[in-house]
Coordinates of C-alpha atoms in Angstrom, one line a residue:
Chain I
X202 CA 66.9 116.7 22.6
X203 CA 69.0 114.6 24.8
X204 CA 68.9 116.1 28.6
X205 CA 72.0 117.1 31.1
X206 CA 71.0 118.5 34.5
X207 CA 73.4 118.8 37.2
X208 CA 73.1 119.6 41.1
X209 CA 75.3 120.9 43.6
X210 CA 74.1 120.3 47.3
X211 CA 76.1 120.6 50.3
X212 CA 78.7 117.3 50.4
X213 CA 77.7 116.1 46.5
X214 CA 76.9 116.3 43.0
X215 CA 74.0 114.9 41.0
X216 CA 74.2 114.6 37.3
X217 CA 70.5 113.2 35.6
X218 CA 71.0 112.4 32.2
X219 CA 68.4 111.2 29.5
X220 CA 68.4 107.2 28.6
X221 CA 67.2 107.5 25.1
X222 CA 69.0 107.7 21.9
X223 CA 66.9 108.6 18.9
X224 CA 67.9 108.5 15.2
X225 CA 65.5 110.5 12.6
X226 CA 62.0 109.2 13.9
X227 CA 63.1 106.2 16.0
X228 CA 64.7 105.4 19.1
X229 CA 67.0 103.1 19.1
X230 CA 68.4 102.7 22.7
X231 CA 66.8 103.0 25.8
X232 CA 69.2 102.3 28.9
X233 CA 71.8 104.8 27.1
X234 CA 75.0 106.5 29.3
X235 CA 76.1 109.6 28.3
X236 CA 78.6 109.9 30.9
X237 CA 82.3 108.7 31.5
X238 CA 84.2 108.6 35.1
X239 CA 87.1 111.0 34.7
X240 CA 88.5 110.4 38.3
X241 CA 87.5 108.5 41.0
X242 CA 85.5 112.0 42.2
X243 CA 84.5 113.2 38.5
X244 CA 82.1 112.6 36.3
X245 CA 82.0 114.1 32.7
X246 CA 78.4 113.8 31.1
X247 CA 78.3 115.1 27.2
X248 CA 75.6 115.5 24.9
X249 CA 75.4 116.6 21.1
X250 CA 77.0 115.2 17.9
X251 CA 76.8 111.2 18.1
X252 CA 80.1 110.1 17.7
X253 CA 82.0 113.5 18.6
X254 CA 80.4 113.0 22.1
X255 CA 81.6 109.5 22.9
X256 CA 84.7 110.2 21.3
X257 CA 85.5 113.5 22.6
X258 CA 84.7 112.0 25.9
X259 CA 86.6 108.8 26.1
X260 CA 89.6 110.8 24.6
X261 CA 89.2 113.4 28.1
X262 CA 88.9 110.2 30.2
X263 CA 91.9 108.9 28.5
X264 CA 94.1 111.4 29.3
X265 CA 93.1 112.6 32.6
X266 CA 93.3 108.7 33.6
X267 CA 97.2 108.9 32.1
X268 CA 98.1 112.2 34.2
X269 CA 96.9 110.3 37.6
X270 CA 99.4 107.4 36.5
X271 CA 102.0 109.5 35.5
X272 CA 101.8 111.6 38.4
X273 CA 100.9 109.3 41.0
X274 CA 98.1 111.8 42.1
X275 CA 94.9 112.5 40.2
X276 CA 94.3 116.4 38.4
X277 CA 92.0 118.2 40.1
X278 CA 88.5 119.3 39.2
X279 CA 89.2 123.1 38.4
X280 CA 92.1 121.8 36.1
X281 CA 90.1 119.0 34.5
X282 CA 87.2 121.7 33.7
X283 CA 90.5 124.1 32.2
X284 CA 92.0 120.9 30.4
X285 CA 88.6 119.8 28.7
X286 CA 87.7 123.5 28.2
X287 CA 90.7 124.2 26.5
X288 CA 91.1 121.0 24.5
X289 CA 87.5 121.9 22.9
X290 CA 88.6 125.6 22.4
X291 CA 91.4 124.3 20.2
X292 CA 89.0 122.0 18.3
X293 CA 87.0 125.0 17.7
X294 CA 88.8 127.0 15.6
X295 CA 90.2 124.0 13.4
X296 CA 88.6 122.4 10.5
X297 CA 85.7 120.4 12.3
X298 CA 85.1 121.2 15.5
X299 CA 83.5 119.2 18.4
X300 CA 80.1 119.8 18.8
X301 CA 79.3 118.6 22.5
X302 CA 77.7 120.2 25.2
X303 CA 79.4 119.3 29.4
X304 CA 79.0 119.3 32.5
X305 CA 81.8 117.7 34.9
X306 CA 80.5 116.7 38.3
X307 CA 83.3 116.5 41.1
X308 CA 84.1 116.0 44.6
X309 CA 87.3 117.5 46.6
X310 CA 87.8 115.1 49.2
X311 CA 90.4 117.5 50.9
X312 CA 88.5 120.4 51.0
X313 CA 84.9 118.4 51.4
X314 CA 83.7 120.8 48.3
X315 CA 81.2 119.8 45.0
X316 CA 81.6 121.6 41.8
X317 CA 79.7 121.5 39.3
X318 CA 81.4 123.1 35.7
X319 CA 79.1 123.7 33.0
X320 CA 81.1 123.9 28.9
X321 CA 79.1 124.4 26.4
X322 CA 80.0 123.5 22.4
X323 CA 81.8 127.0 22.2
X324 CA 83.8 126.0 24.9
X325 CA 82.5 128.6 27.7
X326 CA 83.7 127.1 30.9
X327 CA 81.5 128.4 34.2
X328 CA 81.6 126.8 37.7
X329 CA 77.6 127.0 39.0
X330 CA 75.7 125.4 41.8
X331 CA 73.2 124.2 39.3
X332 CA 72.9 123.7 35.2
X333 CA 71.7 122.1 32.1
X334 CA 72.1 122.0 28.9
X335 CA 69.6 121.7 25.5
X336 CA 66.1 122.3 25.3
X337 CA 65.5 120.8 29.4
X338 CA 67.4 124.5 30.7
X339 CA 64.4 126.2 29.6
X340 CA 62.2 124.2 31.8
X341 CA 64.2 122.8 34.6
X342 CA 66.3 126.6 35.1
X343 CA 63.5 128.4 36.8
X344 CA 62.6 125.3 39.2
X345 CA 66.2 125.4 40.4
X346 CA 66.4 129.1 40.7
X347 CA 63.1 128.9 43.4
X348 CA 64.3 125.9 45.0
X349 CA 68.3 125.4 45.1
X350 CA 70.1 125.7 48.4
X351 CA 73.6 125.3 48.3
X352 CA 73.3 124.1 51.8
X353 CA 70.8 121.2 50.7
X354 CA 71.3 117.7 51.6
X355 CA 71.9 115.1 49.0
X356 CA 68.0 114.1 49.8
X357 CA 66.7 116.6 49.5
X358 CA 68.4 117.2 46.6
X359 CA 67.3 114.6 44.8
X360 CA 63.9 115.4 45.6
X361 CA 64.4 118.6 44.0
X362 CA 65.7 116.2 40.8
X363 CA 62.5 114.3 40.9
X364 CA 60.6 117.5 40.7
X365 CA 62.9 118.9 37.7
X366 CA 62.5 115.2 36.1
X367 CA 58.6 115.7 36.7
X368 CA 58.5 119.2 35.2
X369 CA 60.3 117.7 31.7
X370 CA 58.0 114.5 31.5
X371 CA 54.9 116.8 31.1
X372 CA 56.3 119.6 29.1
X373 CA 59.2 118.2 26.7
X374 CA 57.6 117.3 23.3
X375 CA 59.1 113.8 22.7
X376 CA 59.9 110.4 25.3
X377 CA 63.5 110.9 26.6
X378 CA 62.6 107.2 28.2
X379 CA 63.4 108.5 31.8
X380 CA 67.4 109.5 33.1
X381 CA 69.6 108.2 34.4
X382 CA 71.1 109.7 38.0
X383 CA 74.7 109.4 39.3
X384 CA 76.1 111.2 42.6
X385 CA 79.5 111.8 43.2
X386 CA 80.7 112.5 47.0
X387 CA 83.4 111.4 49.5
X388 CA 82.7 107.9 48.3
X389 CA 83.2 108.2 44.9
X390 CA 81.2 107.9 42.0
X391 CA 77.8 105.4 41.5
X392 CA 74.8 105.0 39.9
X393 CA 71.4 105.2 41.3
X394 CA 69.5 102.0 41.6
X395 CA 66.3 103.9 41.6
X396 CA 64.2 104.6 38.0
X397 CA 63.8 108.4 38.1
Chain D
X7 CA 86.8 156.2 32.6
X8 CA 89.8 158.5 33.5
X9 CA 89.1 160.9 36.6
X10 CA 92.0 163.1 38.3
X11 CA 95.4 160.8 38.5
X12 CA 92.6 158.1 39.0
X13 CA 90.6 155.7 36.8
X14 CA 87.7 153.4 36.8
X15 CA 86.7 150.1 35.2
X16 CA 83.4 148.3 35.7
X17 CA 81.3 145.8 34.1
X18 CA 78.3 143.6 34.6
X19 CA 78.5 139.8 35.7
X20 CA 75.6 138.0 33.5
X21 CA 77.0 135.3 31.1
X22 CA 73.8 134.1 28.5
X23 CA 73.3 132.3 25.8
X24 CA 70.6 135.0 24.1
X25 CA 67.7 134.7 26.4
X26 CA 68.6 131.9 28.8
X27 CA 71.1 133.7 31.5
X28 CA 73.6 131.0 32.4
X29 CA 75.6 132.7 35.1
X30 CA 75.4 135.5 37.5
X31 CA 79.0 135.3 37.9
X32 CA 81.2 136.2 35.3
X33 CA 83.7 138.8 35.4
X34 CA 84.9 140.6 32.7
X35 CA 87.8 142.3 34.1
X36 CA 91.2 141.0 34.1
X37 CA 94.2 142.0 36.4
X38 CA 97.8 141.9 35.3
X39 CA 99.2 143.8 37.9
X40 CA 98.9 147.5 37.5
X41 CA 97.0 147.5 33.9
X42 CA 93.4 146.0 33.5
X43 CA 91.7 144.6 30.7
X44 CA 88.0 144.7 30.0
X45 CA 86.4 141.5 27.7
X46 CA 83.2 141.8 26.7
X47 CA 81.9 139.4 23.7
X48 CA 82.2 135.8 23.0
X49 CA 82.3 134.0 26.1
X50 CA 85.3 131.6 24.9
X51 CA 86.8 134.1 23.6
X52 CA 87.0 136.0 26.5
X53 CA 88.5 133.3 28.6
X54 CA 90.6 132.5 26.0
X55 CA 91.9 135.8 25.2
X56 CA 92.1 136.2 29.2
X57 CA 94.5 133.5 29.5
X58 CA 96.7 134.5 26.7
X59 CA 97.5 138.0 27.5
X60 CA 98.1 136.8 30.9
X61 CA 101.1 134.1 29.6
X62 CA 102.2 137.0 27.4
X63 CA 101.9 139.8 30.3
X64 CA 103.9 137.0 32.1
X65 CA 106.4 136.2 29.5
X66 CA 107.4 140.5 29.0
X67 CA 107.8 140.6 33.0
X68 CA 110.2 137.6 32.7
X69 CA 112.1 139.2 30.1
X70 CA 112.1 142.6 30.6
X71 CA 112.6 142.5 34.3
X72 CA 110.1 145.0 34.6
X73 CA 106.2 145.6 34.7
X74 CA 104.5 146.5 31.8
X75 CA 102.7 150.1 31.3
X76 CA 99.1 150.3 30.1
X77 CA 100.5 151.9 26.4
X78 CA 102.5 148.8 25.8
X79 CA 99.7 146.2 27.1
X80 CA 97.4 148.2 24.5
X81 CA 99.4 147.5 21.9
X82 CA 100.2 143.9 22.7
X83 CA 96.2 143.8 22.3
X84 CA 96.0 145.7 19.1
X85 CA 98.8 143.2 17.6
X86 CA 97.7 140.1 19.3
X87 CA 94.2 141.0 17.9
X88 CA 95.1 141.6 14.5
X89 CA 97.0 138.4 13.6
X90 CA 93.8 137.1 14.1
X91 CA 92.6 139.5 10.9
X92 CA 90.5 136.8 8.8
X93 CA 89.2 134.3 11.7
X94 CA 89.1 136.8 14.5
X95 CA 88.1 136.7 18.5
X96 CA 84.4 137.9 18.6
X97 CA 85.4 140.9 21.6
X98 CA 85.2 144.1 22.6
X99 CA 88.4 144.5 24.8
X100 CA 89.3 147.7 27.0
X101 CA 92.2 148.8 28.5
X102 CA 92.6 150.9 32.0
X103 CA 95.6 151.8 34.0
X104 CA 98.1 154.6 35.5
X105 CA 101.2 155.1 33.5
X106 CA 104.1 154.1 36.4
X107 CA 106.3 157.1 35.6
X108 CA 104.3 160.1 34.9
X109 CA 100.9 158.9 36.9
X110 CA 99.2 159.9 34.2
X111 CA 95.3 157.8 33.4
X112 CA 95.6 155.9 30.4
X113 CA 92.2 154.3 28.9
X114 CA 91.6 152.9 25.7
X115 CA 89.2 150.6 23.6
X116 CA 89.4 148.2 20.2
X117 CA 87.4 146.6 17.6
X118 CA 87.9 143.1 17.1
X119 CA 90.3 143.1 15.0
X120 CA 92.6 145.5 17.0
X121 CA 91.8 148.8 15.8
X122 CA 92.5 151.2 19.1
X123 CA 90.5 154.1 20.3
X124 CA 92.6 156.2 22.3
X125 CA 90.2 158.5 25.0
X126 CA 90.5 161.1 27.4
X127 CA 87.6 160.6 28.7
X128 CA 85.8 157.1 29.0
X129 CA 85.4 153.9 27.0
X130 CA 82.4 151.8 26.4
X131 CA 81.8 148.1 25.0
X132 CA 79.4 145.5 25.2
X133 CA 75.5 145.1 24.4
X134 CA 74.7 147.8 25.7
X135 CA 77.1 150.3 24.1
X136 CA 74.7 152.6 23.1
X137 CA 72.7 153.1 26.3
X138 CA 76.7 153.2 28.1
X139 CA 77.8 156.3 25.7
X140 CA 74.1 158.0 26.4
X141 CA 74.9 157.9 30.4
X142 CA 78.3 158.7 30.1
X143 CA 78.1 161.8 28.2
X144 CA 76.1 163.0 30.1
X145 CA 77.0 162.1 33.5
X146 CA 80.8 162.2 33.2
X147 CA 83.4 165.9 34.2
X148 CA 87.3 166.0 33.6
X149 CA 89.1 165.6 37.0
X150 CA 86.9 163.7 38.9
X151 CA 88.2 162.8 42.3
X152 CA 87.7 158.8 43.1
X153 CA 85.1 158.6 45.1
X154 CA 83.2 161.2 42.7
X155 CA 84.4 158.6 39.9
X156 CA 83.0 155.8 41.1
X157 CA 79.7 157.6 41.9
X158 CA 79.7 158.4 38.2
X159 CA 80.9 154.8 36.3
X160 CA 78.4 153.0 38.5
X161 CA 75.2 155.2 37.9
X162 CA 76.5 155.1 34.3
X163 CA 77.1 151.3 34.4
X164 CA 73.7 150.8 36.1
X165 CA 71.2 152.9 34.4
X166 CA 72.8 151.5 31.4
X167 CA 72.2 148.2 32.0
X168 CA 68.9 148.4 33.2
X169 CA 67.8 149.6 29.8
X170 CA 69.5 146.4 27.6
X171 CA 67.8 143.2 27.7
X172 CA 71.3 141.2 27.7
X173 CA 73.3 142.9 30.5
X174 CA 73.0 143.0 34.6
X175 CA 72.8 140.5 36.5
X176 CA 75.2 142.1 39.1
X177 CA 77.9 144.1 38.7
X178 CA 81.7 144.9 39.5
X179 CA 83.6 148.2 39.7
X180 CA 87.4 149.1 40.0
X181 CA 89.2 152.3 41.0
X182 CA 92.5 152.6 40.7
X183 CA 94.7 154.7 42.3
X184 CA 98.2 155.4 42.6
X185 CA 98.5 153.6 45.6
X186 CA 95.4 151.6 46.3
X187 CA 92.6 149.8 44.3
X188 CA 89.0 149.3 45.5
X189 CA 87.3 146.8 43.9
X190 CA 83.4 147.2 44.6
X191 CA 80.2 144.9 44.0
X192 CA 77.3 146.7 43.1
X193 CA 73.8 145.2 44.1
X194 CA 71.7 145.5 41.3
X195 CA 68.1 144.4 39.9
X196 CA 68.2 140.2 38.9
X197 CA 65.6 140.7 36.3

């Protein structure tokens, strides 16, 4: 039930992910991250399995961090969506495979480009100017089909967040205790003060 | 499909998860060099696959000094498929291309475990396989010039489509010649 969204707009990302973590019938955290800074201009957010998502992620974040001190420059976001892709693929057809849902946020500060890649458990890697992933696709999909503009500035693109955030608090079933919202552009990556 | 000393490959561009289409985006049709490979199926498996024939398509250039005909990518397919025999890729490959010596069309298609269909005449896969071999059986002529070809794949392709719940979405369409290859996008319904 836990909720990934992610925007594209013209010079940045937004990834909005849900703040609750629920075990069985009770929640247990409120103020919960599911996302990990790959790059100083990447963000990986993960939902599914507890424990395969942190430590699938922090093993990505790990690695990508020792290829930009090896190298002296950091991987790029097309390669980090391959690496991560492929590193699940492998996991897939072994004897427990991760079960974790992705969507990497990044920020080309050469060629002043977003992209937003969207991986799902199977391993399906697609760049798109908009996703999700679980149960808030089926609600939040058709808002972004009327309203996305890949031209859109990064208000008005978060305007368009509110209205998706809107959209789940009076249709999903259960409290996902508000998200959390994170923009990646030309500065880097931060969090949003703001309570969405 | 194989026309006269000319073929064509085409496929949609929707990528779903059942009912929820994810992308409108997706090709299916992969390039290595003169031979092209059709993936339907699986979307991991199709990238994955993708990627692997083109290291091995890469690999037989290195060290054969030499490009590699549509006959012997089919059967690096068929083989590649079948060690895969009790945990296999979830596809539907087909393969399209002009023999480099004789000219001559070459099409064929596989199960997912390798088996080939060799054809004459055209080569469906996908969702919508069934609504694919209605049009083309009744749509498709032996020696059809290229521009007559591509007439024919994409009303075939289309119509097809539009009567299967999981394909559209766009779609893509290659004709191959012996010197030239057009590469088309077809507008089509988004519903």
């Amino acid at each position: 039930m836990d909720i990934l969204i992610g925007i594209t707009t013209k010079d940045s990302v937004l990834i909005a992910t849900s703040k609750s973590v629920a075990r069985g019938v009770s929640v247990i955290k409120t103020n919960d991250d599911k996302t990990r800074e790959l790059t100083d201009h990447s963000l990986l957010a993960f939902s599914g399995e507890s424990g395969d998502t942190t430590n699938f992620a922090e093993y990505i974040q790990a690695n990508i961090r020792l290829y930009g001190t090896r190298n002296g420059f950091e991987m790029s976001n097309k390669a980090i969506a391959s690496f991560t892709r492929n590193e699940l693929a492998s996991a897939l057809r072994s004897r427990k495979p991760y079960q974790v849902n992705i969507l990497i946020g990044g920020y080309d500060v050469k060629k002043k480009k977003a992209t937003l890649n969207w991986i799902d458990y199977l391993a399906a890697n697609v760049e798109l100017p908009y996703a999700a992933h679980g149960y808030a696709q089926y609600y939040v999909l058709s808002l972004l089909d009327r309203h996305h503009d890949p031209n859109m500035t990064q208000e008005q693109g978060l305007e368009l967040l509110k209205d998706c955030i809107k959209e789940l608090r009076l249709r999903m079933p259960i409290d996902f205790k508000g998200v959390q919202v994170k923009v990646v552009d030309e500065a880097g990556v931060r969090k949003l003060p703001e309570d969405f | 499909m194989a026309g006269k000393d000319c073929i064509a490959i085409a496929c949609d561009l929707r990528l779903g998860m059942q009912s929820v289409g994810v992308s409108s985006n997706f090709e299916k049709i992969f390039e290595y060099d003169s031979v092209y490979l059709g993936l339907t199926g699986l979307a991991t498996d199709v990238i994955t696959l993708s990627e692997e024939f083109r290291m091995k398509h890469n690999m037989y250039k290195m060290r054969e000094e030499r490009r590699m005909e549509p006959d012997t990518f089919a059967n690096l397919v068929s083989s590649s498929l079948y060690e895969k025999r009790f945990g296999p890729y979830f596809v539907g490959p087909i393969v399209a291309g002009l023999n480099s010596k004789t000219g001559k069309p070459f099409i064929c298609g596989f199960d997912l475990i390798g088996a080939i269909d060799f054809a004459k005449d055209f080569i469906v896969a996908g969702t919508a396989t069934d609504q694919l071999y209605g049009m083309c059986e009744s749509l498709w002529e032996p020696d059809l010039e290229p521009e007559d070809l591509f007439e024919t794949i994409s009303q075939a392709l289309l119509n097809a489509q539009d009567r299967d719940a999981l394909s559209g979405w766009g779609a893509v369409v290659y004709i191959i010649t012996k010197d030239k290859v057009v590469k088309r996008l077809l507008k089509t319904r988004q519903d």
